[in-house]
Coordinates of C-alpha atoms and ligand atoms in Angstrom, one line a residue:
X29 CA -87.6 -63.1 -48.7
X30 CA -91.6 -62.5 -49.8
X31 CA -92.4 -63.4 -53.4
X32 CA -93.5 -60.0 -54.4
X33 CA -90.7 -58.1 -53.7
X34 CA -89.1 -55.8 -56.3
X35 CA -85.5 -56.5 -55.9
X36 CA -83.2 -54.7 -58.3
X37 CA -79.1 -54.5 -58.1
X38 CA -76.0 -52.7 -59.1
X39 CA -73.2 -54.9 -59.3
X40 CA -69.9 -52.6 -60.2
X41 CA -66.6 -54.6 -60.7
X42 CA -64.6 -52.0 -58.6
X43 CA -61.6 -51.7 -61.4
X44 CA -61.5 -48.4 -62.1
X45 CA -63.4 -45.2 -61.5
X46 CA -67.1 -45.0 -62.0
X47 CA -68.4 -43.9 -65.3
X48 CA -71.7 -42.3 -66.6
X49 CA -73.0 -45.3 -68.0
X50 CA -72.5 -47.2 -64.7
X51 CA -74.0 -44.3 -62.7
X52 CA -76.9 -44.5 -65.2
X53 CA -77.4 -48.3 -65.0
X54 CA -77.3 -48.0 -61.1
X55 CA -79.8 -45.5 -61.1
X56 CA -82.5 -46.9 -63.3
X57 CA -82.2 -49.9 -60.4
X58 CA -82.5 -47.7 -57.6
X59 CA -85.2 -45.6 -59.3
X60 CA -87.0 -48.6 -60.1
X61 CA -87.0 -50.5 -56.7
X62 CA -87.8 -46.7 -55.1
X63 CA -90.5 -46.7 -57.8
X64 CA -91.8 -50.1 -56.6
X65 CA -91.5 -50.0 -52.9
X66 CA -88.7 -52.5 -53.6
X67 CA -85.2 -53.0 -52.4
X68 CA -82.1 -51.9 -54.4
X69 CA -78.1 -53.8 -53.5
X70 CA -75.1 -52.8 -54.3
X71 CA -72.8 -56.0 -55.0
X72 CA -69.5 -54.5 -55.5
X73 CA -68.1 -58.0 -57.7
X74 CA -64.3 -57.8 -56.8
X75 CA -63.6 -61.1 -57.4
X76 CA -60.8 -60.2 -60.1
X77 CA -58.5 -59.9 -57.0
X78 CA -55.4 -57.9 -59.3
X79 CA -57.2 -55.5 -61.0
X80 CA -59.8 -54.6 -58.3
X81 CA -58.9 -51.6 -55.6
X82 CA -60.2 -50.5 -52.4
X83 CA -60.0 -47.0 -54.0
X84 CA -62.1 -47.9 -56.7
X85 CA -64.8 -49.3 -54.1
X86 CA -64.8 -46.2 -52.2
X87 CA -65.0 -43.9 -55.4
X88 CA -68.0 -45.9 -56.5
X89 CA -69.7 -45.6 -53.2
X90 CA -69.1 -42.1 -52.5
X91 CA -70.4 -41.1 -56.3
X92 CA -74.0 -43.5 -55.9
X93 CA -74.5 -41.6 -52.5
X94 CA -73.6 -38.0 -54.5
X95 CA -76.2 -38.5 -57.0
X96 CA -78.5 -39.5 -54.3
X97 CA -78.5 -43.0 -54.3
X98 CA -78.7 -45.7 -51.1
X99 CA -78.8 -49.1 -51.1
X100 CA -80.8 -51.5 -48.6
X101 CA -79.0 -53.8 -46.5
X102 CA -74.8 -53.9 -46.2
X103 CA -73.0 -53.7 -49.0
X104 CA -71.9 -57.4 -50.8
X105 CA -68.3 -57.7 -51.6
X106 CA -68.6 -61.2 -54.4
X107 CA -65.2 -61.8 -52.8
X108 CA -66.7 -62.5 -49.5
X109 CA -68.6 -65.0 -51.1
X110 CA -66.4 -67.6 -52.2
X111 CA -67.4 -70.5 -50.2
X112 CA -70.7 -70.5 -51.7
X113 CA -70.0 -70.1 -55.2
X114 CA -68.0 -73.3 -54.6
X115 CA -71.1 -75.2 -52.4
X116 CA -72.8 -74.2 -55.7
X117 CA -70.0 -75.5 -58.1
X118 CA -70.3 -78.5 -56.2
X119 CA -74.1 -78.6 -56.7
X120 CA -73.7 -78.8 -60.5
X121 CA -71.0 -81.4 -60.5
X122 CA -72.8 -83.5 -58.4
X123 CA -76.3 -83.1 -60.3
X124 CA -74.1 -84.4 -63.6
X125 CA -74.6 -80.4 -64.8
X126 CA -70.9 -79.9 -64.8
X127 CA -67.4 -81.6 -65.4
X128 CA -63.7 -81.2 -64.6
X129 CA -61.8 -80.3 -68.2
X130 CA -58.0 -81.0 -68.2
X131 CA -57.7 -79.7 -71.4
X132 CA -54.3 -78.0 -71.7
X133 CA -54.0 -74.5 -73.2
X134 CA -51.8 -75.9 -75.5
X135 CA -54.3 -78.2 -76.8
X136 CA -57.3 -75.7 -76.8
X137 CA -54.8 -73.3 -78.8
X138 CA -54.4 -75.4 -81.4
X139 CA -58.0 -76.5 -81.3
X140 CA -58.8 -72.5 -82.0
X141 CA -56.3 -72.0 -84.4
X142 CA -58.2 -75.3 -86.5
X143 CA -61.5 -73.7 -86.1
X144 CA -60.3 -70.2 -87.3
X145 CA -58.7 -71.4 -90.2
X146 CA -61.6 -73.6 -91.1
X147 CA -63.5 -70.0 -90.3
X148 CA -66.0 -71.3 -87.8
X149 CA -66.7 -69.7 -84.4
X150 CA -64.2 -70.9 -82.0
X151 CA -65.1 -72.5 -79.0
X152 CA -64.5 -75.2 -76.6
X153 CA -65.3 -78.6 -78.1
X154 CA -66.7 -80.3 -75.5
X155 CA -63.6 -82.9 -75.3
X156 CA -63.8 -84.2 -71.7
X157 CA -67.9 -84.0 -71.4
X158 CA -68.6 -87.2 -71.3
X159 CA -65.1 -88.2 -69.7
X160 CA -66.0 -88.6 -66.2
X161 CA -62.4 -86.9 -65.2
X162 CA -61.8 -86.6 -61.9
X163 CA -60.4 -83.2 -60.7
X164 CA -56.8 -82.4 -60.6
X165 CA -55.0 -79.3 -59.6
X166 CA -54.4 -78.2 -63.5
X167 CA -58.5 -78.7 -64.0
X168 CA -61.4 -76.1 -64.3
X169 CA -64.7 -76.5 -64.0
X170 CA -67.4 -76.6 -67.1
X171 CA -70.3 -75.7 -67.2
X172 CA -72.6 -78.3 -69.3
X173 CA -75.2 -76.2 -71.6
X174 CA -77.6 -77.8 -73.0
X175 CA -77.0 -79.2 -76.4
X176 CA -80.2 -78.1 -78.1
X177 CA -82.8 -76.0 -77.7
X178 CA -83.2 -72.6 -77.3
X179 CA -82.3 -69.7 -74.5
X180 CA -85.5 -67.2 -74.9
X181 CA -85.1 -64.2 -73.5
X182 CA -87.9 -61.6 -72.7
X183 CA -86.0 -58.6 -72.1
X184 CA -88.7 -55.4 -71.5
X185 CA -86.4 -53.5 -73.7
X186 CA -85.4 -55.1 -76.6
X187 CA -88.4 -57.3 -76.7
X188 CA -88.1 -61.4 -77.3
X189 CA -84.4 -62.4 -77.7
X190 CA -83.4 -66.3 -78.7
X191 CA -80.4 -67.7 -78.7
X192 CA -79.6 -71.4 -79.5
X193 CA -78.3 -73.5 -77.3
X194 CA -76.4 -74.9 -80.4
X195 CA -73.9 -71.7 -80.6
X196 CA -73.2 -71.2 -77.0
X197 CA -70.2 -72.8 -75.3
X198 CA -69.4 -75.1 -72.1
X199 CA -68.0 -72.2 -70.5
X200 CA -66.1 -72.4 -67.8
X201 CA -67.4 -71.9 -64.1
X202 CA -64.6 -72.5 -62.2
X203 CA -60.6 -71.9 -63.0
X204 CA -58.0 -74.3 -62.1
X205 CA -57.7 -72.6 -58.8
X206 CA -60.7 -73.3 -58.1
X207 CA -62.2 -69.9 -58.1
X208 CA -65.8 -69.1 -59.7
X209 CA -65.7 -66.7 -62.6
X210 CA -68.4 -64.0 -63.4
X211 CA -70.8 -65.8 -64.8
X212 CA -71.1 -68.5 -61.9
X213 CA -70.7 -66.2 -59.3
X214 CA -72.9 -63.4 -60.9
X215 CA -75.7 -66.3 -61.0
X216 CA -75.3 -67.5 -57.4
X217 CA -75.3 -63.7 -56.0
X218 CA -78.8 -62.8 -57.6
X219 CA -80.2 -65.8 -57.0
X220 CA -79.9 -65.5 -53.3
X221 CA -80.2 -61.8 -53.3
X222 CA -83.7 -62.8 -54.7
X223 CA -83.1 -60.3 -57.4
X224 CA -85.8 -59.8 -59.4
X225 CA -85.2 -57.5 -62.4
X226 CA -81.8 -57.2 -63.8
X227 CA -81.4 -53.9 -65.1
X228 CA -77.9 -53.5 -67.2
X229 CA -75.8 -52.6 -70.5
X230 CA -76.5 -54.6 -73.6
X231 CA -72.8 -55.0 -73.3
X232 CA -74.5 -58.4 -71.2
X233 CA -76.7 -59.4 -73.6
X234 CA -74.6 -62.0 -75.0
X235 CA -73.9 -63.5 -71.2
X236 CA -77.7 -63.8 -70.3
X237 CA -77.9 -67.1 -72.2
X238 CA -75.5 -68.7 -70.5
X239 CA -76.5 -67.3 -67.3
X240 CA -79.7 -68.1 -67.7
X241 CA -78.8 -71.7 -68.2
X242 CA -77.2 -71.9 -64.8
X243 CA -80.0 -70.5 -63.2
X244 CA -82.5 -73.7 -65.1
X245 CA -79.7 -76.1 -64.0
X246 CA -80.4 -74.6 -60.1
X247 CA -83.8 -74.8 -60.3
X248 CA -84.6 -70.9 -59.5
X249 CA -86.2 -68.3 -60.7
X250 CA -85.2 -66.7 -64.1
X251 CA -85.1 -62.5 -63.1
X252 CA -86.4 -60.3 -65.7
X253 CA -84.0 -58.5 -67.9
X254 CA -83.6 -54.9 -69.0
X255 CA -80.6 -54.5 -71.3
X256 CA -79.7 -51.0 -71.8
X257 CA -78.3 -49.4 -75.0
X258 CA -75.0 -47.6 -74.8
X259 CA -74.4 -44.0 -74.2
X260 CA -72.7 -42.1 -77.0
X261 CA -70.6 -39.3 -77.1
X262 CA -71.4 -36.1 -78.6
X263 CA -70.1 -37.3 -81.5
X264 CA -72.0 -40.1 -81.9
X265 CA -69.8 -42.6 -81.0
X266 CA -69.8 -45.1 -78.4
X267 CA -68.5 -43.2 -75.3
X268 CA -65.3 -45.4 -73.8
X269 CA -64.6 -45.3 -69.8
X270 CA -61.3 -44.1 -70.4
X271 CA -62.3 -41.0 -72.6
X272 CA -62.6 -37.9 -70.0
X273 CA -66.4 -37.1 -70.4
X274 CA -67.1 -40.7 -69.0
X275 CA -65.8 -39.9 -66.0
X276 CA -68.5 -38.6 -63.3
X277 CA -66.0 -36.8 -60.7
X278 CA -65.5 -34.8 -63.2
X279 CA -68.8 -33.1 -63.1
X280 CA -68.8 -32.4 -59.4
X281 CA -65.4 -30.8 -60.0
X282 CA -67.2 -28.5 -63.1
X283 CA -70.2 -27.8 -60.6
X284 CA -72.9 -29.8 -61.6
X285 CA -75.7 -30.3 -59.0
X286 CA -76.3 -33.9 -58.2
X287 CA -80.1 -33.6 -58.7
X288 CA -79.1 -31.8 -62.1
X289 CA -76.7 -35.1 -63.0
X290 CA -79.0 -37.3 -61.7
X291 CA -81.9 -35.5 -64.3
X292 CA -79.2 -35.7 -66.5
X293 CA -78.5 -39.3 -66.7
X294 CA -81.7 -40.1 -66.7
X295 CA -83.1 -38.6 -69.4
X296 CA -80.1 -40.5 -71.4
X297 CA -82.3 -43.5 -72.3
X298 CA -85.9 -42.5 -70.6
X299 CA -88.4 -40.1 -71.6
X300 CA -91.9 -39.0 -69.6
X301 CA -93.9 -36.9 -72.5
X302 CA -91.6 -34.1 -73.1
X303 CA -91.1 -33.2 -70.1
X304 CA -87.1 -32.3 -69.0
X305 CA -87.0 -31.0 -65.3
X306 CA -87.3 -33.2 -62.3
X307 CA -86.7 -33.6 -58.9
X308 CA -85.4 -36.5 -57.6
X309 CA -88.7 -37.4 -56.0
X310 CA -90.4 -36.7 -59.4
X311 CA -88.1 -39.3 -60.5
X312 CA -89.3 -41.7 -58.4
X313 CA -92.9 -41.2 -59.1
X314 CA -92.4 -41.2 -62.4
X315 CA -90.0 -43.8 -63.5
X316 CA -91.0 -46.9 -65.2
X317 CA -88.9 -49.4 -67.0
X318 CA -91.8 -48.4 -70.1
X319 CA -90.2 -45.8 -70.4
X320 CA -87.0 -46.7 -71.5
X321 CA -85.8 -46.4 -75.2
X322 CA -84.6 -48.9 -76.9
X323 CA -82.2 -46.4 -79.1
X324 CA -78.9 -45.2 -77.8
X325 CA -78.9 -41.7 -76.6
X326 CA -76.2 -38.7 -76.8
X327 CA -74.6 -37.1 -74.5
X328 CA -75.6 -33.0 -75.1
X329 CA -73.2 -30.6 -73.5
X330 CA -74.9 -27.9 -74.1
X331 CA -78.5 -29.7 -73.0
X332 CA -76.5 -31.2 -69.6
X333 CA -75.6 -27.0 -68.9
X334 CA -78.8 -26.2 -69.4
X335 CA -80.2 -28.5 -67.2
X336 CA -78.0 -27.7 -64.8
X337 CA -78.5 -24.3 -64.8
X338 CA -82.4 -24.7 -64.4
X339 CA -81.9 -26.9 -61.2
X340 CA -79.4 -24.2 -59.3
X341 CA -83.0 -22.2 -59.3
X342 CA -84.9 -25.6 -58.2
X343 CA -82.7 -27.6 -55.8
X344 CA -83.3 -27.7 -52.2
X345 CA -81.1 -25.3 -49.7
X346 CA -79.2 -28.3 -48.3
X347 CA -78.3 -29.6 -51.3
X348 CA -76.7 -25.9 -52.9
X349 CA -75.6 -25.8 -49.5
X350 CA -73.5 -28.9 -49.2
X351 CA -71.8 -28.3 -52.5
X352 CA -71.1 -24.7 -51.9
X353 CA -69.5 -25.8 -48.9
X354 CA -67.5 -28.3 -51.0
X355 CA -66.5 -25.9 -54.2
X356 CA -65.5 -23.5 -51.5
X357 CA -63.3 -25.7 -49.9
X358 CA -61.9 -26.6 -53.4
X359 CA -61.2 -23.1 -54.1
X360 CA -59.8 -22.4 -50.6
X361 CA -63.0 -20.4 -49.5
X362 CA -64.3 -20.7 -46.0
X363 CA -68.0 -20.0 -45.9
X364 CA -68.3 -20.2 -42.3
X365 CA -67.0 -16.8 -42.4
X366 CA -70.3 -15.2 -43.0
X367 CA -73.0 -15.6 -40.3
X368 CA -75.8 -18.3 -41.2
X369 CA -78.4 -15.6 -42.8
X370 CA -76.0 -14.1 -44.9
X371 CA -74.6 -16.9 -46.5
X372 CA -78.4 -18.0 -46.9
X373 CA -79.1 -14.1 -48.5
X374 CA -76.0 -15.1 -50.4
X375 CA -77.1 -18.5 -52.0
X376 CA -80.7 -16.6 -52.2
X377 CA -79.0 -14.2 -54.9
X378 CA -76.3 -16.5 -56.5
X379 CA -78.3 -19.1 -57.5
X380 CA -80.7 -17.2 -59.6
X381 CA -78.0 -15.8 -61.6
X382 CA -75.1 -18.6 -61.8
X383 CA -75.1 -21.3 -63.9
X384 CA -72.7 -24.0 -62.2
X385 CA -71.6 -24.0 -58.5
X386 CA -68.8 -23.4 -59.0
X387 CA -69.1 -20.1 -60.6
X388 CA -70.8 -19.8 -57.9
X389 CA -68.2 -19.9 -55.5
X390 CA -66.3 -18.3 -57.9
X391 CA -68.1 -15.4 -57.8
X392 CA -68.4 -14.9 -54.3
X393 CA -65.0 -14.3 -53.6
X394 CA -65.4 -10.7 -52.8
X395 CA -67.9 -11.6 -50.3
X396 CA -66.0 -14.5 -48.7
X397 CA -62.5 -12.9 -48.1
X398 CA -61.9 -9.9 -46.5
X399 CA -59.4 -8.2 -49.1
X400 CA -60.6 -9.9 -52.6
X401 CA -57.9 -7.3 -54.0
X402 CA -58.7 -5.4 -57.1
X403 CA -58.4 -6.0 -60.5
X404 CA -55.8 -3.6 -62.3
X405 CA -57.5 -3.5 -65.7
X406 CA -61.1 -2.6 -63.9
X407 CA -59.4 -0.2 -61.5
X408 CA -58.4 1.8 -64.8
X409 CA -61.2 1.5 -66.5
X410 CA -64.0 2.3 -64.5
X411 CA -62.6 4.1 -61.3
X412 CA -61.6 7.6 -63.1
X413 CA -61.8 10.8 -61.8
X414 CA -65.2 11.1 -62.7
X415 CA -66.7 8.2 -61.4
X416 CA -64.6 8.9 -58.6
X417 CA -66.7 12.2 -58.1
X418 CA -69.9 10.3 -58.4
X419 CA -68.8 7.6 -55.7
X420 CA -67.5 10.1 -53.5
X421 CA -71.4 11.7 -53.3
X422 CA -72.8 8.5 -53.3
X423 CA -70.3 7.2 -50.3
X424 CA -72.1 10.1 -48.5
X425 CA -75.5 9.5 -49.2
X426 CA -74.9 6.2 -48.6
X427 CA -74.0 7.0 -44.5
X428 CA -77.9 8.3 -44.3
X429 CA -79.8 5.3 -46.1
X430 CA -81.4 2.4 -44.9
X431 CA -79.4 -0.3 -45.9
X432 CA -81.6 -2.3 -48.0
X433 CA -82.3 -3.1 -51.8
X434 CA -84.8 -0.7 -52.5
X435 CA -82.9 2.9 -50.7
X436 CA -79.7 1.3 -52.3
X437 CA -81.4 1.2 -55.7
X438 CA -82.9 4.8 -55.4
X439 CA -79.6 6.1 -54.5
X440 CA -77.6 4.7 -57.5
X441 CA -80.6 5.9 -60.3
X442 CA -80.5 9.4 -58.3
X443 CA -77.3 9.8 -59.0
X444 CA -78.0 8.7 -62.9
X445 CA -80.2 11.0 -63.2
X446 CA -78.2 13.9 -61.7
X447 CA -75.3 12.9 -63.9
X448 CA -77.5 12.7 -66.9
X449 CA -75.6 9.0 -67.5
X450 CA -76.4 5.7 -67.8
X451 CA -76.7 3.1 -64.8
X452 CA -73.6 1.1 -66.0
X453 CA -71.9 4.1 -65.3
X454 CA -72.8 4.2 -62.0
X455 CA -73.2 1.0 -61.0
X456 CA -69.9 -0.4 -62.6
X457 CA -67.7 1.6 -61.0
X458 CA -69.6 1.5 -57.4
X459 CA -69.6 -2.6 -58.4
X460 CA -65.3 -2.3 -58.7
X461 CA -65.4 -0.3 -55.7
X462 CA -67.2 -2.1 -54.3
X463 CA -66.1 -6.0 -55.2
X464 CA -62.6 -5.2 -56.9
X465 CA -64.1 -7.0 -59.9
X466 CA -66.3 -6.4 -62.5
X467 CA -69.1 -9.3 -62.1
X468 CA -71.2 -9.6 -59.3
X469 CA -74.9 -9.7 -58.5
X470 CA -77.1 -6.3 -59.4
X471 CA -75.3 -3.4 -57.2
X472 CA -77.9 -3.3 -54.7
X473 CA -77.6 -6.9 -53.9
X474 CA -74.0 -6.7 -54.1
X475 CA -74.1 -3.8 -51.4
X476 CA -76.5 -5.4 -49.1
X477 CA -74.7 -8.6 -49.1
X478 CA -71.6 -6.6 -47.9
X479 CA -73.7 -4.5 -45.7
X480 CA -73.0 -1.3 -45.0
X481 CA -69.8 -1.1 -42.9
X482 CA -67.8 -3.0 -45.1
X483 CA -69.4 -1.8 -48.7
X484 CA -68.5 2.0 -47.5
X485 CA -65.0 1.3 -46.2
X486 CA -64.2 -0.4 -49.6
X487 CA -65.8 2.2 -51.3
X488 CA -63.9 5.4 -49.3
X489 CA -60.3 3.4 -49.7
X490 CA -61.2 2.9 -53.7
X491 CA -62.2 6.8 -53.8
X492 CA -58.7 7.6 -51.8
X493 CA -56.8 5.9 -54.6
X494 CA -55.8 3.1 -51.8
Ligands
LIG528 N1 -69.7 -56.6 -62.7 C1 -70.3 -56.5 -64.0 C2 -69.7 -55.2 -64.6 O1 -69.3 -54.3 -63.9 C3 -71.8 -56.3 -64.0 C4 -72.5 -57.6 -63.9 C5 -73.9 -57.5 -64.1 O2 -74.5 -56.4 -64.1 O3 -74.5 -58.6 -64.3 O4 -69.8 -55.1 -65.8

């Protein structure tokens, strides 16, 4: 592994469905190592065998690739890593830098319940320490942190952090079973990842000590550390992974873009002069951890529409074409059934005016099935005898055109003028005729899009009364 590599990580514990702060943390360490020519891992850290689920894993996976994300190399499962954690565990014991502890919970109860009522911090005491114990199925493994001295932490966010050695515990490396917990296992995993910046919620802060004791007691290299404030709702307050707008499938399902979510999350902590539209590849060029914000940021509904919005305009065709495809599926729409350069005229139109994909596909309906009905309420309103006079001219006219925009166009303002009325009252009840609905893209567009042999028979069975 070269010295000078950027190496960055995202290490989800796969127990439950990925968040927005996750997706966030995971993409300031892709953007970074794409940034930096480096290399970005996925470490999915499953050790927590009852609470992690293959589901979960797969979730993850499938919402990093969404957004855009790939990761060098195969994917780690920590679980798949056992044996080492416990060459390592062995490591410390041997070097005198860990001990068995038989303590029994009873006795470290009672030892809390002392320390609480004398209202100090509680924490292990350090009992067996210097007790040379040997190990015994009911023993776990401690960690021996230095007893003075402090842990200084340069984080590029928060700035210089110290914590002293005096307040932090022998924590505890291995259980009884002898499996590694997080901290130990976290510690061995970057360390022969050769991770190099650790880019993660403040939520951690408090854990970097500690780790960064193990890593001293190893002999390698301390990573440097980004520690991310939290993401609050739009209320202000701190957004929890079980509250609905954490969750990121969501936001698929409501149409988001993943170029828009990934500009989205983003901006939620990072800022590049005031600027608020980017590609993904803008992204790249552009992110820097100096850029970061030490203040927590807010989730904006109405900013994340916006955005969103904005990038059905800027996205590239496969991408508005890959989650058309999936909305229509989702809304029992098969877009296969128009022919490759109308779907692309109808994307062309529909993503100019729409503001989430699915409206998108929402709003195509009367392209994409062959009898999108009629809506009873429309039919009533706009297709009166009158109008029905108009259409019936127009439905003529409309057999001698050229069917394209600009014919189309002159057709329907002829007929305004003739009538001495307004385009709406026209082009609403053609659009009706036409679409069975009353939204749709401007009537010439709509009528090209259906081209001529369907738009006409529609339009003669509406004029029939049919
Ligand atoms: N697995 C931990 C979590 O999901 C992250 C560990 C880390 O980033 O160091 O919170």
């Amino acid at each position: 592994m070269s010295g000078s590599t950027i190496r960055t990580r995202f290490a989800p514990s796969p127990t439950g469905a990925l968040h927005l702060g996750g997706t966030r943390t995971a993409l300031y360490n892709w953007l970074y190592a794409r940034h930096c020519g480096g290399d970005f891992i996925l470490r999915i850290e499953d050790t927590d065998r009852e609470r992690s689920k293959e589901e979960h894993c797969q979730q993850i996976m499938s919402m990093l690739r969404w957004v855009g994300m790939d990761w060098d190399g195969e994917v780690v499962y920590q679980s798949q890593r056992s044996q080492r954690h416990q060459e390592i565990i062995q490591k410390l014991l041997d070097q005198g830098d860990a001990y068995y502890c038989d303590c029994s919970p009873e006795r470290l109860e009672q030892l809390r319940k002392e320390q609480m009522a004398a209202k100090l911090k509680p924490r292990y005491d350090r009992h067996c320490r210097d007790r040379d114990n040997p190990p015994s199925a009911q023993s776990v493994v401690r960690f021996k942190t230095p007893l003075e001295g402090d842990v200084v932490i340069q984080d590029s966010l928060k700035g210089e952090v110290r914590f002293s050695n005096s307040e932090l515990d022998d924590l505890v490396i291995a259980r009884a079973d002898g499996s590694a917990t997080y901290h130990l296992a976290v510690v061995v995993d970057d360390m022969d990842a050769g991770v190099t910046h650790i880019i993660r919620g403040d939520d951690h802060l408090n854990n970097t000590p500690r780790q960064v004791n193990i890593l001293s007691a190893l002999g390698a290299d301390v990573p440097s550390y980004t520690h991310l404030p939290m993401i609050l709702d739009e209320s202000g307050r701190k957004m929890s992974k079980r509250k609905d707008s954490a969750d990121m499938a969501q936001y698929r399902e409501q149409g988001y873009l993943p170029t828009a979510l990934a500009n989205i999350l983003v901006r939620l902590g990072w800022a590049h002069g005031d600027d608020e539209l980017f590609s993904v590849e803008e992204l790249i060029q552009q992110f820097d951890l100096s850029g970061l914000n030490p203040a927590a940021s807010r989730i904006d509904p109405k900013k994340m529409a916006w955005v969103n919005q904005q990038q059905m305009s800027r996205v590239s065709e496969s991408e508005i074409n890959a989650e058309f495809d999936w909305h229509s599926a989702r809304q029992d729409l098969d877009p296969d059934v128009l022919s490759k350069p109308d779907r692309a005229a109808l994307i062309e139109v529909q993503r100019k005016r729409c503001r989430t994909v699915t409206d998108m596909v929402a709003q195509s309906r009367w392209l994409l099935l062959e009898d999108p009905g009629t809506d009873e309420s429309a039919r009533e309103k706009f297709l009166t005898p009158e109008s029905r006079s108009i259409l019936q001219e127009l439905a003529d006219e409309m057999e001698q055109v050229d069917w394209n925009v600009e014919s189309l166009k002159g057709l329907v303002d002829a007929a305004c003028e003739r009538h001495q009325v307004k385009p709406g009252k026209v082009a609403q009840p053609l659009r009706v005729a036409v679409t069975g609905g009353t939204v749709s893209p401007s009537i010439e567009d709509t009528l090209v899009l259906l081209g001529r042999e369907r738009a006409l028979r529609r339009l003669r069975s509406a004029i029939s009364g049919a």
